[in-house]
mmCIF file of C-alpha atoms in Angstrom:
data_model
loop_
_atom_site.group_PDB
_atom_site.id
_atom_site.type_symbol
_atom_site.label_atom_id
_atom_site.label_comp_id
_atom_site.label_asym_id
_atom_site.label_seq_id
_atom_site.Cartn_x
_atom_site.Cartn_y
_atom_site.Cartn_z
ATOM 1 C CA UNK A 81 40.506 -0.287 15.346
ATOM 2 C CA UNK A 82 37.129 -2.040 15.034
ATOM 3 C CA UNK A 83 36.795 -5.329 13.202
ATOM 4 C CA UNK A 84 33.589 -5.435 11.164
ATOM 5 C CA UNK A 85 31.769 -8.478 9.797
ATOM 6 C CA UNK A 86 29.082 -8.245 7.097
ATOM 7 C CA UNK A 87 26.735 -11.220 7.485
ATOM 8 C CA UNK A 88 24.723 -12.190 4.396
ATOM 9 C CA UNK A 89 22.323 -15.178 4.404
ATOM 10 C CA UNK A 90 22.057 -16.787 0.952
ATOM 11 C CA UNK A 91 19.507 -19.135 -0.546
ATOM 12 C CA UNK A 92 19.858 -19.831 -4.266
ATOM 13 C CA UNK A 93 21.723 -16.575 -4.899
ATOM 14 C CA UNK A 94 24.159 -17.667 -7.617
ATOM 15 C CA UNK A 95 22.916 -14.914 -9.940
ATOM 16 C CA UNK A 96 23.644 -12.033 -7.558
ATOM 17 C CA UNK A 97 26.669 -13.239 -5.561
ATOM 18 C CA UNK A 98 29.365 -12.129 -8.038
ATOM 19 C CA UNK A 99 28.033 -8.545 -8.085
ATOM 20 C CA UNK A 100 27.197 -8.490 -4.363
ATOM 21 C CA UNK A 101 30.684 -9.667 -3.402
ATOM 22 C CA UNK A 102 32.297 -7.085 -5.689
ATOM 23 C CA UNK A 103 30.336 -4.168 -4.252
ATOM 24 C CA UNK A 104 30.770 -5.239 -0.633
ATOM 25 C CA UNK A 105 34.501 -5.788 -1.087
ATOM 26 C CA UNK A 106 34.886 -2.246 -2.445
ATOM 27 C CA UNK A 107 32.812 -0.830 0.402
ATOM 28 C CA UNK A 108 34.912 -2.535 3.073
ATOM 29 C CA UNK A 109 38.141 -1.459 1.393
ATOM 30 C CA UNK A 110 36.911 2.144 1.340
ATOM 31 C CA UNK A 111 36.092 1.977 5.057
ATOM 32 C CA UNK A 112 39.491 0.427 5.782
ATOM 33 C CA UNK A 113 41.224 3.179 3.779
ATOM 34 C CA UNK A 114 39.253 5.790 5.740
ATOM 35 C CA UNK A 115 40.509 4.275 8.999
ATOM 36 C CA UNK A 116 37.008 3.417 10.250
ATOM 37 C CA UNK A 117 37.446 -0.370 10.413
ATOM 38 C CA UNK A 118 40.433 -2.698 10.670
ATOM 39 C CA UNK A 119 41.991 -4.406 7.661
ATOM 40 C CA UNK A 120 40.999 -7.842 8.986
ATOM 41 C CA UNK A 121 37.280 -7.083 8.613
ATOM 42 C CA UNK A 122 35.383 -9.770 6.739
ATOM 43 C CA UNK A 123 32.338 -10.543 4.576
ATOM 44 C CA UNK A 124 30.590 -13.683 5.850
ATOM 45 C CA UNK A 125 28.173 -15.473 3.524
ATOM 46 C CA UNK A 126 25.808 -18.064 5.025
ATOM 47 C CA UNK A 127 24.627 -20.721 2.590
ATOM 48 C CA UNK A 128 21.171 -21.798 3.732
ATOM 49 C CA UNK A 129 20.957 -25.147 1.960
ATOM 50 C CA UNK A 130 20.941 -23.658 -1.544
ATOM 51 C CA UNK A 131 20.094 -25.981 -4.409
ATOM 52 C CA UNK A 132 22.135 -24.084 -6.976
ATOM 53 C CA UNK A 133 25.835 -23.202 -7.198
ATOM 54 C CA UNK A 134 25.799 -20.701 -4.299
ATOM 55 C CA UNK A 135 28.141 -22.609 -1.984
ATOM 56 C CA UNK A 136 30.710 -23.285 -4.712
ATOM 57 C CA UNK A 137 30.763 -19.580 -5.570
ATOM 58 C CA UNK A 138 31.330 -18.710 -1.894
ATOM 59 C CA UNK A 139 34.244 -21.140 -1.694
ATOM 60 C CA UNK A 140 35.748 -19.706 -4.881
ATOM 61 C CA UNK A 141 35.446 -16.185 -3.505
ATOM 62 C CA UNK A 142 37.311 -17.238 -0.353
ATOM 63 C CA UNK A 143 40.067 -18.919 -2.349
ATOM 64 C CA UNK A 144 40.604 -15.713 -4.351
ATOM 65 C CA UNK A 145 40.384 -13.293 -1.427
ATOM 66 C CA UNK A 146 40.535 -13.939 2.324
ATOM 67 C CA UNK A 147 38.153 -11.045 2.945
ATOM 68 C CA UNK A 148 35.360 -13.505 2.090
ATOM 69 C CA UNK A 149 34.316 -16.200 4.537
ATOM 70 C CA UNK A 150 31.535 -18.749 4.229
ATOM 71 C CA UNK A 151 29.307 -20.895 6.393
ATOM 72 C CA UNK A 152 27.522 -23.883 4.900
ATOM 73 C CA UNK A 153 24.484 -25.035 6.878
ATOM 74 C CA UNK A 154 23.680 -28.746 6.924
ATOM 75 C CA UNK A 155 20.241 -28.085 5.344
ATOM 76 C CA UNK A 156 17.819 -25.278 4.625
ATOM 77 C CA UNK A 157 17.009 -23.765 8.024
ATOM 78 C CA UNK A 158 15.117 -20.655 6.891
ATOM 79 C CA UNK A 159 16.221 -17.042 6.519
ATOM 80 C CA UNK A 160 16.024 -16.099 10.216
ATOM 81 C CA UNK A 161 17.970 -19.152 11.386
ATOM 82 C CA UNK A 162 20.596 -18.667 8.680
ATOM 83 C CA UNK A 163 20.997 -15.033 9.710
ATOM 84 C CA UNK A 164 21.313 -16.042 13.351
ATOM 85 C CA UNK A 165 23.938 -18.656 12.427
ATOM 86 C CA UNK A 166 26.065 -15.942 10.827
ATOM 87 C CA UNK A 167 25.616 -13.489 13.690
ATOM 88 C CA UNK A 168 26.375 -16.063 16.373
ATOM 89 C CA UNK A 169 29.479 -17.188 14.504
ATOM 90 C CA UNK A 170 30.639 -13.589 14.096
ATOM 91 C CA UNK A 171 29.983 -12.498 17.686
ATOM 92 C CA UNK A 172 33.252 -13.992 18.970
ATOM 93 C CA UNK A 173 35.259 -12.689 16.025
ATOM 94 C CA UNK A 174 34.226 -9.051 15.531
ATOM 95 C CA UNK A 175 33.551 -5.761 17.276
ATOM 96 C CA UNK A 176 30.399 -5.203 15.216
ATOM 97 C CA UNK A 177 28.381 -7.084 12.604
ATOM 98 C CA UNK A 178 26.108 -5.776 9.878
ATOM 99 C CA UNK A 179 23.406 -8.079 8.534
ATOM 100 C CA UNK A 180 21.970 -7.542 5.062
ATOM 101 C CA UNK A 181 20.402 -9.489 2.219
ATOM 102 C CA UNK A 182 22.319 -10.703 -0.820
ATOM 103 C CA UNK A 183 19.973 -9.226 -3.427
ATOM 104 C CA UNK A 184 21.508 -5.694 -3.350
ATOM 105 C CA UNK A 185 18.174 -4.080 -2.491
ATOM 106 C CA UNK A 186 19.705 -2.774 0.731
ATOM 107 C CA UNK A 187 21.810 0.275 -0.145
ATOM 108 C CA UNK A 188 25.330 -0.668 0.950
ATOM 109 C CA UNK A 189 26.241 3.034 1.158
ATOM 110 C CA UNK A 190 24.168 3.116 4.352
ATOM 111 C CA UNK A 191 26.951 1.026 5.931
ATOM 112 C CA UNK A 192 29.025 4.210 6.245
ATOM 113 C CA UNK A 193 26.357 5.834 8.404
ATOM 114 C CA UNK A 194 25.956 2.707 10.513
ATOM 115 C CA UNK A 195 29.684 2.510 11.197
ATOM 116 C CA UNK A 196 29.783 6.235 12.068
ATOM 117 C CA UNK A 197 26.963 5.822 14.602
ATOM 118 C CA UNK A 198 28.687 2.729 16.036
ATOM 119 C CA UNK A 199 31.886 4.746 16.500
ATOM 120 C CA UNK A 200 29.785 7.418 18.233
ATOM 121 C CA UNK A 201 28.631 4.815 20.767
ATOM 122 C CA UNK A 202 25.511 3.096 19.376
ATOM 123 C CA UNK A 203 25.207 -0.637 19.945
ATOM 124 C CA UNK A 204 22.365 -1.160 17.468
ATOM 125 C CA UNK A 205 21.826 0.816 14.251
ATOM 126 C CA UNK A 206 18.728 0.050 12.186
ATOM 127 C CA UNK A 207 18.635 0.484 8.414
ATOM 128 C CA UNK A 208 15.221 2.040 7.702
ATOM 129 C CA UNK A 209 13.648 2.660 4.308
ATOM 130 C CA UNK A 210 13.019 6.363 3.728
ATOM 131 C CA UNK A 211 10.310 5.729 1.108
ATOM 132 C CA UNK A 212 8.738 3.016 -1.037
ATOM 133 C CA UNK A 213 8.726 4.702 -4.438
ATOM 134 C CA UNK A 214 9.800 1.505 -6.230
ATOM 135 C CA UNK A 215 6.974 -0.597 -4.757
ATOM 136 C CA UNK A 216 3.664 -1.261 -6.458
ATOM 137 C CA UNK A 217 0.546 -0.020 -4.658
ATOM 138 C CA UNK A 218 -0.311 -3.585 -3.619
ATOM 139 C CA UNK A 219 3.199 -4.253 -2.285
ATOM 140 C CA UNK A 220 3.267 -0.949 -0.420
ATOM 141 C CA UNK A 221 -0.185 -1.536 1.073
ATOM 142 C CA UNK A 222 0.537 -5.100 2.208
ATOM 143 C CA UNK A 223 3.954 -4.274 3.701
ATOM 144 C CA UNK A 224 2.677 -1.202 5.586
ATOM 145 C CA UNK A 225 -0.265 -3.275 6.827
ATOM 146 C CA UNK A 226 2.243 -5.913 7.958
ATOM 147 C CA UNK A 227 4.124 -3.446 10.187
ATOM 148 C CA UNK A 228 0.919 -1.904 11.570
ATOM 149 C CA UNK A 229 -0.518 -5.333 12.329
ATOM 150 C CA UNK A 230 2.690 -6.457 14.024
ATOM 151 C CA UNK A 231 2.836 -3.403 16.287
ATOM 152 C CA UNK A 232 -0.887 -3.471 17.077
ATOM 153 C CA UNK A 233 -0.533 -7.098 18.148
ATOM 154 C CA UNK A 234 2.278 -6.294 20.570
ATOM 155 C CA UNK A 235 5.342 -7.170 18.467
ATOM 156 C CA UNK A 236 7.697 -4.228 18.967
ATOM 157 C CA UNK A 237 9.211 -3.672 15.523
ATOM 158 C CA UNK A 238 10.918 -0.710 13.859
ATOM 159 C CA UNK A 239 8.693 0.635 11.079
ATOM 160 C CA UNK A 240 10.053 0.027 7.557
ATOM 161 C CA UNK A 241 13.009 -1.929 8.961
ATOM 162 C CA UNK A 242 13.729 -5.482 7.829
ATOM 163 C CA UNK A 243 17.007 -7.209 8.766
ATOM 164 C CA UNK A 244 19.483 -4.549 7.640
ATOM 165 C CA UNK A 245 21.180 -3.487 10.872
ATOM 166 C CA UNK A 246 24.450 -3.133 12.734
ATOM 167 C CA UNK A 247 24.925 -4.771 16.116
ATOM 168 C CA UNK A 248 27.902 -4.346 18.398
ATOM 169 C CA UNK A 249 29.607 -7.335 19.970
ATOM 170 C CA UNK A 250 27.907 -6.508 23.264
ATOM 171 C CA UNK A 251 24.502 -6.523 21.554
ATOM 172 C CA UNK A 252 25.319 -9.810 19.804
ATOM 173 C CA UNK A 253 26.320 -11.405 23.095
ATOM 174 C CA UNK A 254 22.984 -10.288 24.558
ATOM 175 C CA UNK A 255 21.109 -11.622 21.529
ATOM 176 C CA UNK A 256 22.724 -15.010 22.176
ATOM 177 C CA UNK A 257 20.885 -15.105 25.514
ATOM 178 C CA UNK A 258 17.535 -15.366 23.725
ATOM 179 C CA UNK A 259 16.868 -19.068 23.294
ATOM 180 C CA UNK A 260 13.702 -19.021 21.151
ATOM 181 C CA UNK A 261 13.384 -21.736 18.549
ATOM 182 C CA UNK A 262 10.651 -19.732 16.787
ATOM 183 C CA UNK A 263 12.747 -16.808 15.571
ATOM 184 C CA UNK A 264 11.574 -13.340 14.626
ATOM 185 C CA UNK A 265 14.701 -11.216 14.846
ATOM 186 C CA UNK A 266 12.944 -7.981 13.866
ATOM 187 C CA UNK A 267 11.038 -8.208 17.119
ATOM 188 C CA UNK A 268 13.769 -9.755 19.286
ATOM 189 C CA UNK A 269 16.568 -7.267 18.514
ATOM 190 C CA UNK A 270 14.664 -4.256 19.958
ATOM 191 C CA UNK A 271 14.295 -6.282 23.187
ATOM 192 C CA UNK A 272 18.095 -6.358 23.534
ATOM 193 C CA UNK A 273 18.085 -2.679 24.427
ATOM 194 C CA UNK A 274 21.282 -0.584 24.563
ATOM 195 C CA UNK A 275 21.745 2.702 22.748
ATOM 196 C CA UNK A 276 20.280 2.573 19.244
ATOM 197 C CA UNK A 277 19.741 4.827 16.243
ATOM 198 C CA UNK A 278 18.561 4.622 12.638
ATOM 199 C CA UNK A 279 20.077 5.250 9.216
ATOM 200 C CA UNK A 280 17.668 6.005 6.376
ATOM 201 C CA UNK A 281 18.200 4.710 2.856
ATOM 202 C CA UNK A 282 16.318 4.116 -0.375
ATOM 203 C CA UNK A 283 15.737 0.488 -1.220
ATOM 204 C CA UNK A 284 16.566 -0.488 -4.802
ATOM 205 C CA UNK A 285 15.088 -3.092 -7.116
ATOM 206 C CA UNK A 286 16.391 -6.621 -6.730
ATOM 207 C CA UNK A 287 19.566 -6.977 -8.832
ATOM 208 C CA UNK A 288 18.685 -10.468 -10.095
ATOM 209 C CA UNK A 289 16.790 -13.585 -9.143
ATOM 210 C CA UNK A 290 13.406 -13.869 -7.429
ATOM 211 C CA UNK A 291 12.117 -12.460 -4.150
ATOM 212 C CA UNK A 292 12.298 -14.882 -1.226
ATOM 213 C CA UNK A 293 9.329 -13.178 0.480
ATOM 214 C CA UNK A 294 6.163 -13.410 -1.661
ATOM 215 C CA UNK A 295 2.795 -12.467 -0.122
ATOM 216 C CA UNK A 296 2.106 -15.984 1.191
ATOM 217 C CA UNK A 297 5.429 -16.071 3.017
ATOM 218 C CA UNK A 298 4.936 -12.527 4.349
ATOM 219 C CA UNK A 299 1.603 -13.569 5.881
ATOM 220 C CA UNK A 300 3.236 -16.642 7.418
ATOM 221 C CA UNK A 301 6.056 -14.416 8.681
ATOM 222 C CA UNK A 302 3.528 -12.067 10.309
ATOM 223 C CA UNK A 303 1.796 -14.959 12.103
ATOM 224 C CA UNK A 304 5.199 -16.253 13.237
ATOM 225 C CA UNK A 305 6.197 -12.858 14.593
ATOM 226 C CA UNK A 306 2.921 -12.168 16.399
ATOM 227 C CA UNK A 307 2.612 -15.573 18.044
ATOM 228 C CA UNK A 308 6.329 -15.672 18.931
ATOM 229 C CA UNK A 309 6.420 -12.284 20.648
ATOM 230 C CA UNK A 310 2.938 -11.491 21.919
ATOM 231 C CA UNK A 311 -0.022 -13.056 23.742
ATOM 232 C CA UNK A 312 -2.342 -10.298 22.583
ATOM 233 C CA UNK A 313 -4.304 -12.542 20.151
ATOM 234 C CA UNK A 314 -5.303 -14.777 23.083
ATOM 235 C CA UNK A 315 -6.371 -11.692 25.046
ATOM 236 C CA UNK A 316 -8.450 -10.567 22.068
ATOM 237 C CA UNK A 317 -10.133 -13.978 21.976
ATOM 238 C CA UNK A 318 -10.957 -13.628 25.682
ATOM 239 C CA UNK A 319 -12.415 -10.167 25.084
ATOM 240 C CA UNK A 320 -14.410 -11.442 22.111
ATOM 241 C CA UNK A 321 -15.736 -14.273 24.277
ATOM 242 C CA UNK A 322 -16.985 -11.818 26.904
ATOM 243 C CA UNK A 323 -18.555 -9.669 24.181
ATOM 244 C CA UNK A 324 -20.426 -12.630 22.690
ATOM 245 C CA UNK A 325 -21.533 -13.645 26.195
ATOM 246 C CA UNK A 326 -22.993 -10.162 26.807
ATOM 247 C CA UNK A 327 -24.719 -10.204 23.426
ATOM 248 C CA UNK A 328 -26.189 -13.626 24.207
ATOM 249 C CA UNK A 329 -27.647 -12.276 27.472
ATOM 250 C CA UNK A 330 -29.265 -9.375 25.592
ATOM 251 C CA UNK A 331 -30.674 -11.779 22.998
ATOM 252 C CA UNK A 332 -31.944 -14.048 25.800
ATOM 253 C CA UNK A 333 -33.778 -11.164 27.522
ATOM 254 C CA UNK A 334 -35.216 -10.029 24.190
ATOM 255 C CA UNK A 335 -36.400 -13.551 23.378
ATOM 256 C CA UNK A 336 -38.061 -13.989 26.800
ATOM 257 C CA UNK A 337 -39.873 -10.659 26.454
ATOM 258 C CA UNK A 338 -41.116 -11.645 23.004
ATOM 259 C CA UNK A 339 -42.167 -15.052 24.336
ATOM 260 C CA UNK A 340 -44.148 -13.828 27.343
ATOM 261 C CA UNK A 341 -45.850 -11.089 25.338
ATOM 262 C CA UNK A 342 -47.018 -13.614 22.782
ATOM 263 C CA UNK A 343 -44.886 -12.254 19.972
ATOM 264 C CA UNK A 344 -42.792 -15.315 19.372
ATOM 265 C CA UNK A 345 -41.835 -15.693 15.704
ATOM 266 C CA UNK A 346 -40.097 -18.766 14.296
ATOM 267 C CA UNK A 347 -36.424 -17.816 14.176
ATOM 268 C CA UNK A 348 -34.936 -20.422 11.897
ATOM 269 C CA UNK A 349 -32.738 -17.909 10.001
ATOM 270 C CA UNK A 350 -31.449 -16.285 13.178
ATOM 271 C CA UNK A 351 -30.681 -19.662 14.718
ATOM 272 C CA UNK A 352 -28.762 -20.907 11.695
ATOM 273 C CA UNK A 353 -26.769 -17.682 11.374
ATOM 274 C CA UNK A 354 -25.951 -17.736 15.088
ATOM 275 C CA UNK A 355 -24.752 -21.329 14.963
ATOM 276 C CA UNK A 356 -22.523 -20.670 11.959
ATOM 277 C CA UNK A 357 -21.122 -17.410 13.391
ATOM 278 C CA UNK A 358 -20.341 -18.868 16.800
ATOM 279 C CA UNK A 359 -19.005 -22.054 15.232
ATOM 280 C CA UNK A 360 -16.662 -20.030 13.024
ATOM 281 C CA UNK A 361 -15.424 -17.971 15.973
ATOM 282 C CA UNK A 362 -14.809 -21.136 17.972
ATOM 283 C CA UNK A 363 -12.762 -22.641 15.126
ATOM 284 C CA UNK A 364 -10.715 -19.441 14.733
ATOM 285 C CA UNK A 365 -10.130 -19.291 18.477
ATOM 286 C CA UNK A 366 -9.018 -22.916 18.594
ATOM 287 C CA UNK A 367 -6.679 -22.242 15.657
ATOM 288 C CA UNK A 368 -5.004 -19.298 17.393
ATOM 289 C CA UNK A 369 -4.632 -21.222 20.644
ATOM 290 C CA UNK A 370 -3.291 -24.149 18.619
ATOM 291 C CA UNK A 371 -0.587 -21.899 17.159
ATOM 292 C CA UNK A 372 0.625 -21.100 20.665
ATOM 293 C CA UNK A 373 0.455 -24.723 21.816
ATOM 294 C CA UNK A 374 2.429 -25.747 18.734
ATOM 295 C CA UNK A 375 5.122 -23.202 19.550
ATOM 296 C CA UNK A 376 5.270 -24.389 23.158
ATOM 297 C CA UNK A 377 5.710 -27.925 21.795
ATOM 298 C CA UNK A 378 8.635 -26.855 19.587
ATOM 299 C CA UNK A 379 10.262 -24.767 22.325
ATOM 300 C CA UNK A 380 10.167 -27.640 24.836
ATOM 301 C CA UNK A 381 12.012 -29.872 22.354
ATOM 302 C CA UNK A 382 14.891 -27.369 22.375
ATOM 303 C CA UNK A 383 16.031 -28.394 18.908
ATOM 304 C CA UNK A 384 19.094 -26.657 17.407
ATOM 305 C CA UNK A 385 18.153 -23.593 15.375
ATOM 306 C CA UNK A 386 20.943 -24.272 12.908
ATOM 307 C CA UNK A 387 23.698 -26.804 12.262
ATOM 308 C CA UNK A 388 26.906 -25.738 10.510
ATOM 309 C CA UNK A 389 28.321 -28.335 8.159
ATOM 310 C CA UNK A 390 31.456 -26.454 7.149
ATOM 311 C CA UNK A 391 33.131 -23.061 7.494
ATOM 312 C CA UNK A 392 35.689 -21.545 5.149
ATOM 313 C CA UNK A 393 37.626 -18.612 6.515
ATOM 314 C CA UNK A 394 40.708 -17.542 8.425
ATOM 315 C CA UNK A 395 42.145 -20.496 10.324
ATOM 316 C CA UNK A 396 42.030 -18.664 13.664
ATOM 317 C CA UNK A 397 38.402 -17.673 13.053
ATOM 318 C CA UNK A 398 37.369 -21.233 12.282
ATOM 319 C CA UNK A 399 39.122 -22.447 15.446
ATOM 320 C CA UNK A 400 37.571 -19.678 17.564
ATOM 321 C CA UNK A 401 33.954 -20.250 16.500
ATOM 322 C CA UNK A 402 32.085 -22.369 19.027
ATOM 323 C CA UNK A 403 29.454 -23.415 16.465
ATOM 324 C CA UNK A 404 31.686 -25.253 14.006
ATOM 325 C CA UNK A 405 31.976 -28.996 14.541
ATOM 326 C CA UNK A 406 35.676 -29.923 14.736
ATOM 327 C CA UNK A 407 36.455 -33.304 13.237
#
């Protein structure tokens, strides 16, 4: 029977953890009773350097029930790195892992469909929102624009899918082969390949606490994803450069004709506008190229994407994990 791990990254989630743990525990017990997963399946919380009582709650949950395990990162590494830490720890311990957020916005009932599709032979099952009825117009517009922008820039993402997905052990092992320091899992996972499918669900309101992805962070996330997975922005800059060059030739011919026909008019306004426009484009172009150079700089350093300070769980699991420092 398949051993399932639910991997949940947590950053300052003390308000939602008691309810999240209760609902997930019931869901796993129902799946165990139905004979779909083994009774040694686990719920793995990853504490991403929380400043509140999150880690203490995780430890208390483990002490009360061995179904709960916990990873404590040495510092705040960011959502994507924390998620990867959980998945990479689980890959040697499970047959499949489901990643989801702690805020209960992801409908945990979709786990049943994911497990069913895994049993049918899928290695990757994406949780996809069926609609955005609970979103404001602004939120809906910005999020849909985010996905369209990502795909138009060459980042192959699944529309309306965040990080709610099931991955088989084989898929997790393949994911471990990707060594990027600049992580954008929504774009990397589709590169893994293997048989995949989707499960649709309705996303609920956050149970408690504040969103960890405000507009500013979403924009930063989009830039991270595009520049980590695609060189299309640089190609667009090249195309824009050729376009401006062609326009400059046309303007040059026009100016020479006006000059030799005695129709020269002082062009102070045109000159100023041209200087500012071209100067702005040059600065934008340098900024985009700088983003890529910065990422090359970070990749060449080959810094660890996460460092695990401690791990509470089954003794054999702790000993099996290659990422836990043994003192």
